[in-house]
C-alpha cells in the first residue's frame, strides 16, 4: 500500500474575484505519484489545529517550493522590501507541522522554500536577497522568464560533504554537482539542529539534514523535481524519501495491528 504523503499547499488567488485557494504545483503531485511511490494528499494551510489532526495520518511530508517567502517575524528578520511575496497562512501551518513531523519521526523532504521553512522552524534565520550580499551570486530566475529550461535549467554547481544523507543516498559526495536555482533567499543563521551538507560556490547553503531526527529529514535549496526524469542524483533523492515513507508506513501499520 502506498504511503500517504502530505504536500504543503500555498494560498493563491485564482479567478476573476481573486479568491484565496489552497494550491500545489502539478510537478509535486507527479513526483510523489512517480519516483516517490506515494499517495499524495494536499495539505491545506489550516494552522496548528490542522497540524495536530493530520499528523497521525501522515507517512511523509513534502515541503514545496514557492515564490512566496517565509514571513520575517518568524526569525526576527527585517520587514521584507515592499512587493516581496509572502504567505503567512502557509507559514502558520508548515512551521509547526515541520516540528511535529520531525518529533514523530515522519520522513520529511524540504525543497527550496521548504528548506527555508525547515531552517526557520528549528530556530534559524534567512537572508532575504542574497544577490545583494557581498561576494554572493544571483540565485534567482526572473519571474517573467518565459523559456522553461532557462528558468529551471542548471545554474551552478554544489559541493557536497561526505558523511551526510546526500552521500548516503548517492554513494558519492560530488565536489561540483550542477543544480538549478530559483531563489532569492537563503540560510543566514543555520538552525542549531541542522547540519549543512551542500554549498554553492559562494557559500550559500544548498543542502541540510536534521542532526537528531529519528527519521529521514533532508532539505535542498535546489529543485530536483524538475530533473528526476533525466538525472540520477535527483531521482535518488525522491526514491530514498519514498523508501523512508514506505518503511514508516509499515512500522505504523505493524504497531496498529499489535495494539489491536
Ligand atoms: N521564495 C523563496 C523560495 C524560492 C522557491 O521556492 N522557488 C521556487 C519558485 C517556484 C517555482 O518556480 O518552482 C526565495 O525566493 O528564496
CSV table of C-alpha atoms and ligand atoms in Angstrom, one decimal:
chain,number,residue,atom,x,y,z
A,1,UNK,CA,0.0,0.0,0.0
A,2,UNK,CA,1.4,3.4,-0.9
A,3,UNK,CA,2.5,5.7,2.0
A,4,UNK,CA,0.3,8.7,2.4
A,5,UNK,CA,2.5,11.8,1.8
A,6,UNK,CA,1.4,15.3,2.6
A,7,UNK,CA,2.3,18.1,0.2
A,8,UNK,CA,2.3,21.6,1.7
A,9,UNK,CA,-0.2,24.0,-0.1
A,10,UNK,CA,0.3,27.7,-0.8
A,11,UNK,CA,-2.5,30.2,-0.6
A,12,UNK,CA,-3.0,31.5,-4.2
A,13,UNK,CA,-5.6,33.9,-5.5
A,14,UNK,CA,-7.5,32.5,-8.5
A,15,UNK,CA,-10.3,33.6,-10.8
A,16,UNK,CA,-12.0,36.9,-11.5
A,17,UNK,CA,-12.6,37.5,-7.8
A,18,UNK,CA,-9.1,36.6,-6.8
A,19,UNK,CA,-10.5,34.2,-4.2
A,20,UNK,CA,-7.9,32.5,-2.0
A,21,UNK,CA,-7.2,28.9,-2.9
A,22,UNK,CA,-5.0,26.2,-1.3
A,23,UNK,CA,-2.8,25.1,-4.2
A,24,UNK,CA,0.2,22.8,-5.1
A,25,UNK,CA,2.0,22.8,-8.4
A,26,UNK,CA,1.4,19.7,-10.5
A,27,UNK,CA,5.1,18.7,-10.6
A,28,UNK,CA,5.0,18.0,-6.8
A,29,UNK,CA,1.9,15.7,-7.2
A,30,UNK,CA,3.6,13.9,-10.2
A,31,UNK,CA,6.9,13.3,-8.3
A,32,UNK,CA,5.0,11.8,-5.3
A,33,UNK,CA,2.9,9.6,-7.6
A,34,UNK,CA,6.0,8.7,-9.6
A,35,UNK,CA,9.5,8.1,-8.2
A,36,UNK,CA,8.5,8.6,-4.5
A,37,UNK,CA,5.9,5.9,-4.9
A,38,UNK,CA,3.5,7.6,-2.5
A,39,UNK,CA,-0.2,8.6,-2.4
A,40,UNK,CA,-0.2,12.4,-2.4
A,41,UNK,CA,-2.5,14.4,-0.1
A,42,UNK,CA,-2.6,18.1,-0.4
A,43,UNK,CA,-2.3,19.7,3.0
A,44,UNK,CA,-4.3,23.0,3.2
A,45,UNK,CA,-2.8,25.8,5.2
A,46,UNK,CA,-5.1,25.0,8.1
A,47,UNK,CA,-2.9,26.2,11.0
A,48,UNK,CA,-2.0,24.4,14.2
A,49,UNK,CA,-5.3,22.6,14.8
A,50,UNK,CA,-5.0,21.1,11.4
A,51,UNK,CA,-1.4,20.0,12.2
A,52,UNK,CA,-2.5,18.1,15.3
A,53,UNK,CA,-5.3,16.4,13.4
A,54,UNK,CA,-3.3,15.4,10.3
A,55,UNK,CA,-0.1,14.3,11.9
A,56,UNK,CA,-1.2,10.8,12.9
A,57,UNK,CA,-2.3,10.1,9.3
A,58,UNK,CA,0.9,11.1,7.5
A,59,UNK,CA,3.6,8.7,6.4
A,60,UNK,CA,5.7,11.5,4.9
A,61,UNK,CA,5.8,15.3,4.3
A,62,UNK,CA,6.9,17.1,1.2
A,63,UNK,CA,7.5,20.8,1.6
A,64,UNK,CA,7.3,22.6,-1.7
A,65,UNK,CA,8.9,25.5,-3.3
A,66,UNK,CA,7.1,28.7,-3.9
A,67,UNK,CA,7.8,32.3,-5.0
A,68,UNK,CA,6.5,33.5,-1.6
A,69,UNK,CA,8.8,33.9,1.3
A,70,UNK,CA,8.7,33.0,5.0
A,71,UNK,CA,7.5,36.0,7.0
A,72,UNK,CA,10.4,37.7,8.7
A,73,UNK,CA,8.6,37.8,12.1
A,74,UNK,CA,9.2,34.1,12.4
A,75,UNK,CA,13.0,34.6,12.5
A,76,UNK,CA,13.2,38.2,13.9
A,77,UNK,CA,14.3,39.4,10.5
A,78,UNK,CA,13.7,42.9,9.0
A,79,UNK,CA,10.5,43.5,7.1
A,80,UNK,CA,10.6,42.4,3.5
A,81,UNK,CA,11.1,45.0,0.8
A,82,UNK,CA,7.8,46.3,-0.5
A,83,UNK,CA,6.3,43.9,-3.0
A,84,UNK,CA,8.1,40.8,-1.7
A,85,UNK,CA,5.5,38.0,-1.8
A,86,UNK,CA,4.6,36.3,1.5
A,87,UNK,CA,2.2,33.6,2.6
A,88,UNK,CA,1.6,33.9,6.3
A,89,UNK,CA,-1.2,31.3,6.2
A,90,UNK,CA,1.2,28.7,4.8
A,91,UNK,CA,3.9,29.7,7.4
A,92,UNK,CA,1.4,29.2,10.2
A,93,UNK,CA,0.9,25.6,9.1
A,94,UNK,CA,4.2,24.4,7.8
A,95,UNK,CA,6.4,25.7,10.7
A,96,UNK,CA,4.5,23.8,13.4
A,97,UNK,CA,4.0,20.9,11.0
A,98,UNK,CA,7.8,20.5,10.4
A,99,UNK,CA,8.4,20.4,14.2
A,100,UNK,CA,5.7,17.9,14.7
A,101,UNK,CA,6.8,15.6,11.9
A,102,UNK,CA,10.4,15.6,13.0
A,103,UNK,CA,9.3,14.8,16.5
A,104,UNK,CA,7.2,11.9,15.4
A,105,UNK,CA,9.8,10.6,13.0
A,106,UNK,CA,7.6,11.3,9.9
A,107,UNK,CA,10.0,11.4,6.9
A,108,UNK,CA,10.4,14.9,5.6
A,109,UNK,CA,11.8,16.3,2.3
A,110,UNK,CA,12.0,20.1,2.1
A,111,UNK,CA,12.6,21.8,-1.3
A,112,UNK,CA,13.7,25.4,-1.7
A,113,UNK,CA,11.1,27.4,0.3
A,114,UNK,CA,10.6,24.2,2.2
A,115,UNK,CA,14.3,24.1,3.2
A,116,UNK,CA,14.0,27.7,4.3
A,117,UNK,CA,10.9,26.8,6.4
A,118,UNK,CA,12.8,23.9,7.9
A,119,UNK,CA,15.6,26.2,8.9
A,120,UNK,CA,13.2,28.8,10.4
A,121,UNK,CA,11.0,26.2,12.1
A,122,UNK,CA,14.1,24.9,14.0
A,123,UNK,CA,15.3,28.4,15.0
A,124,UNK,CA,17.4,29.6,12.1
A,125,UNK,CA,17.2,32.7,10.1
A,126,UNK,CA,17.2,33.8,6.4
A,127,UNK,CA,19.0,36.4,4.2
A,128,UNK,CA,16.2,37.9,2.1
A,129,UNK,CA,18.1,38.9,-1.0
A,130,UNK,CA,21.4,37.0,-1.2
A,131,UNK,CA,22.3,38.5,-4.5
A,132,UNK,CA,22.7,41.9,-2.7
A,133,UNK,CA,25.2,40.5,-0.3
A,134,UNK,CA,29.0,40.9,-0.9
A,135,UNK,CA,30.6,38.0,-2.8
A,136,UNK,CA,27.3,36.2,-3.4
A,137,UNK,CA,25.8,35.1,-6.6
A,138,UNK,CA,22.3,35.8,-8.0
A,139,UNK,CA,20.5,32.5,-7.4
A,140,UNK,CA,17.2,33.7,-8.8
A,141,UNK,CA,15.4,33.5,-12.1
A,142,UNK,CA,13.3,36.4,-13.3
A,143,UNK,CA,9.6,35.7,-12.7
A,144,UNK,CA,8.9,36.7,-16.2
A,145,UNK,CA,11.5,34.3,-17.7
A,146,UNK,CA,9.3,32.7,-20.5
A,147,UNK,CA,11.7,29.9,-21.5
A,148,UNK,CA,11.1,27.0,-19.2
A,149,UNK,CA,14.6,25.4,-19.5
A,150,UNK,CA,16.2,28.7,-18.8
A,151,UNK,CA,14.1,29.1,-15.7
A,152,UNK,CA,14.7,25.6,-14.4
A,153,UNK,CA,18.0,24.7,-16.1
A,154,UNK,CA,21.3,24.0,-14.3
A,155,UNK,CA,22.6,27.3,-12.9
A,156,UNK,CA,25.5,26.5,-10.6
A,157,UNK,CA,27.3,23.6,-9.0
A,158,UNK,CA,27.1,22.4,-5.4
A,159,UNK,CA,29.8,20.9,-3.3
A,160,UNK,CA,28.6,18.0,-1.1
A,161,UNK,CA,30.2,17.0,2.2
A,162,UNK,CA,30.9,13.3,2.8
A,163,UNK,CA,29.2,11.6,5.7
A,164,UNK,CA,25.7,13.1,5.2
A,165,UNK,CA,22.4,12.0,3.9
A,166,UNK,CA,23.1,13.0,0.3
A,167,UNK,CA,26.3,10.9,0.2
A,168,UNK,CA,24.4,8.0,1.7
A,169,UNK,CA,21.8,8.0,-1.0
A,170,UNK,CA,24.1,8.9,-3.9
A,171,UNK,CA,27.1,6.7,-2.9
A,172,UNK,CA,29.3,9.7,-3.5
A,173,UNK,CA,29.9,13.3,-2.3
A,174,UNK,CA,30.2,15.3,-5.5
A,175,UNK,CA,32.6,18.3,-5.5
A,176,UNK,CA,30.6,20.1,-8.2
A,177,UNK,CA,27.2,18.8,-8.9
A,178,UNK,CA,25.2,21.0,-11.4
A,179,UNK,CA,21.8,22.1,-10.0
A,180,UNK,CA,19.1,24.5,-10.9
A,181,UNK,CA,18.5,27.7,-8.9
A,182,UNK,CA,15.2,29.6,-8.4
A,183,UNK,CA,15.6,31.6,-5.2
A,184,UNK,CA,16.4,35.0,-3.8
A,185,UNK,CA,16.6,34.0,-0.1
A,186,UNK,CA,18.9,31.7,1.7
A,187,UNK,CA,20.1,30.4,5.1
A,188,UNK,CA,21.7,33.2,7.2
A,189,UNK,CA,21.9,31.6,10.7
A,190,UNK,CA,21.7,27.8,10.4
A,191,UNK,CA,19.3,26.3,12.9
A,192,UNK,CA,21.0,24.5,15.8
A,193,UNK,CA,19.6,21.1,14.9
A,194,UNK,CA,20.6,21.4,11.2
A,195,UNK,CA,23.8,20.2,9.7
A,196,UNK,CA,24.7,21.7,6.3
A,197,UNK,CA,26.0,19.2,3.8
A,198,UNK,CA,25.9,21.1,0.5
A,199,UNK,CA,27.0,24.5,-0.6
A,200,UNK,CA,27.1,26.7,-3.7
A,201,UNK,CA,30.4,28.2,-4.8
A,202,UNK,CA,29.5,31.5,-3.0
A,203,UNK,CA,28.9,29.7,0.3
A,204,UNK,CA,25.1,29.6,0.1
A,205,UNK,CA,23.8,26.6,2.0
A,206,UNK,CA,22.2,24.3,-0.5
A,207,UNK,CA,21.5,21.1,1.5
A,208,UNK,CA,20.8,20.4,5.1
A,209,UNK,CA,19.9,17.4,7.3
A,210,UNK,CA,18.3,17.4,10.8
A,211,UNK,CA,21.1,16.1,13.1
A,212,UNK,CA,18.9,14.4,15.6
A,213,UNK,CA,15.9,13.4,13.5
A,214,UNK,CA,14.6,9.9,14.2
A,215,UNK,CA,13.6,9.7,10.5
A,216,UNK,CA,14.6,10.9,7.1
A,217,UNK,CA,14.8,14.7,7.3
A,218,UNK,CA,16.5,16.4,4.3
A,219,UNK,CA,16.3,19.9,2.8
A,220,UNK,CA,17.7,21.0,-0.5
A,221,UNK,CA,17.7,24.6,-1.9
A,222,UNK,CA,17.5,23.5,-5.5
A,223,UNK,CA,14.6,21.7,-7.3
A,224,UNK,CA,15.2,18.0,-8.0
A,225,UNK,CA,11.6,17.7,-9.1
A,226,UNK,CA,12.5,19.4,-12.3
A,227,UNK,CA,15.3,17.0,-13.2
A,228,UNK,CA,14.4,13.5,-11.8
A,229,UNK,CA,13.5,12.2,-15.2
A,230,UNK,CA,16.9,12.9,-16.6
A,231,UNK,CA,19.4,12.9,-13.8
A,232,UNK,CA,20.1,10.1,-11.3
A,233,UNK,CA,21.1,12.4,-8.4
A,234,UNK,CA,17.6,14.0,-8.4
A,235,UNK,CA,15.9,10.6,-8.9
A,236,UNK,CA,17.7,9.1,-5.9
A,237,UNK,CA,16.6,11.8,-3.6
A,238,UNK,CA,13.0,11.0,-4.3
A,239,UNK,CA,13.5,7.3,-4.2
A,240,UNK,CA,15.2,7.5,-0.8
A,241,UNK,CA,12.5,9.7,0.6
A,242,UNK,CA,9.8,7.3,-0.8
A,243,UNK,CA,11.6,4.3,0.8
A,244,UNK,CA,11.7,6.1,4.1
A,245,UNK,CA,8.0,6.9,3.9
A,246,UNK,CA,7.1,3.3,3.0
A,247,UNK,CA,9.1,2.0,5.9
A,248,UNK,CA,7.4,4.5,8.2
A,249,UNK,CA,4.0,3.4,7.0
A,250,UNK,CA,4.8,-0.3,7.5
A,251,UNK,CA,6.0,0.4,11.1
A,252,UNK,CA,2.9,2.4,11.8
A,253,UNK,CA,0.7,-0.5,10.4
A,254,UNK,CA,2.6,-3.1,12.5
A,255,UNK,CA,2.2,-1.0,15.6
A,256,UNK,CA,-1.5,-0.6,14.9
A,257,UNK,CA,-2.0,-4.3,14.4
A,258,UNK,CA,-0.1,-5.1,17.6
A,259,UNK,CA,-2.3,-2.7,19.6
A,260,UNK,CA,-5.5,-4.4,18.4
B,1,LIG,N1,10.7,32.4,-2.4
B,1,LIG,C1,11.8,31.8,-1.8
B,1,LIG,C2,11.9,30.4,-2.2
B,1,LIG,C3,12.1,30.1,-3.6
B,1,LIG,C4,11.4,28.9,-4.2
B,1,LIG,O1,10.8,28.1,-3.5
B,1,LIG,N2,11.4,29.0,-5.5
B,1,LIG,C5,10.5,28.1,-6.3
B,1,LIG,C6,9.7,29.0,-7.2
B,1,LIG,C7,8.5,28.2,-7.8
B,1,LIG,C8,9.0,27.5,-9.0
B,1,LIG,O2,9.2,28.3,-10.0
B,1,LIG,O3,9.1,26.3,-9.0
B,1,LIG,C9,13.1,32.5,-2.4
B,1,LIG,O4,13.0,33.3,-3.3
B,1,LIG,O5,14.2,32.2,-1.8
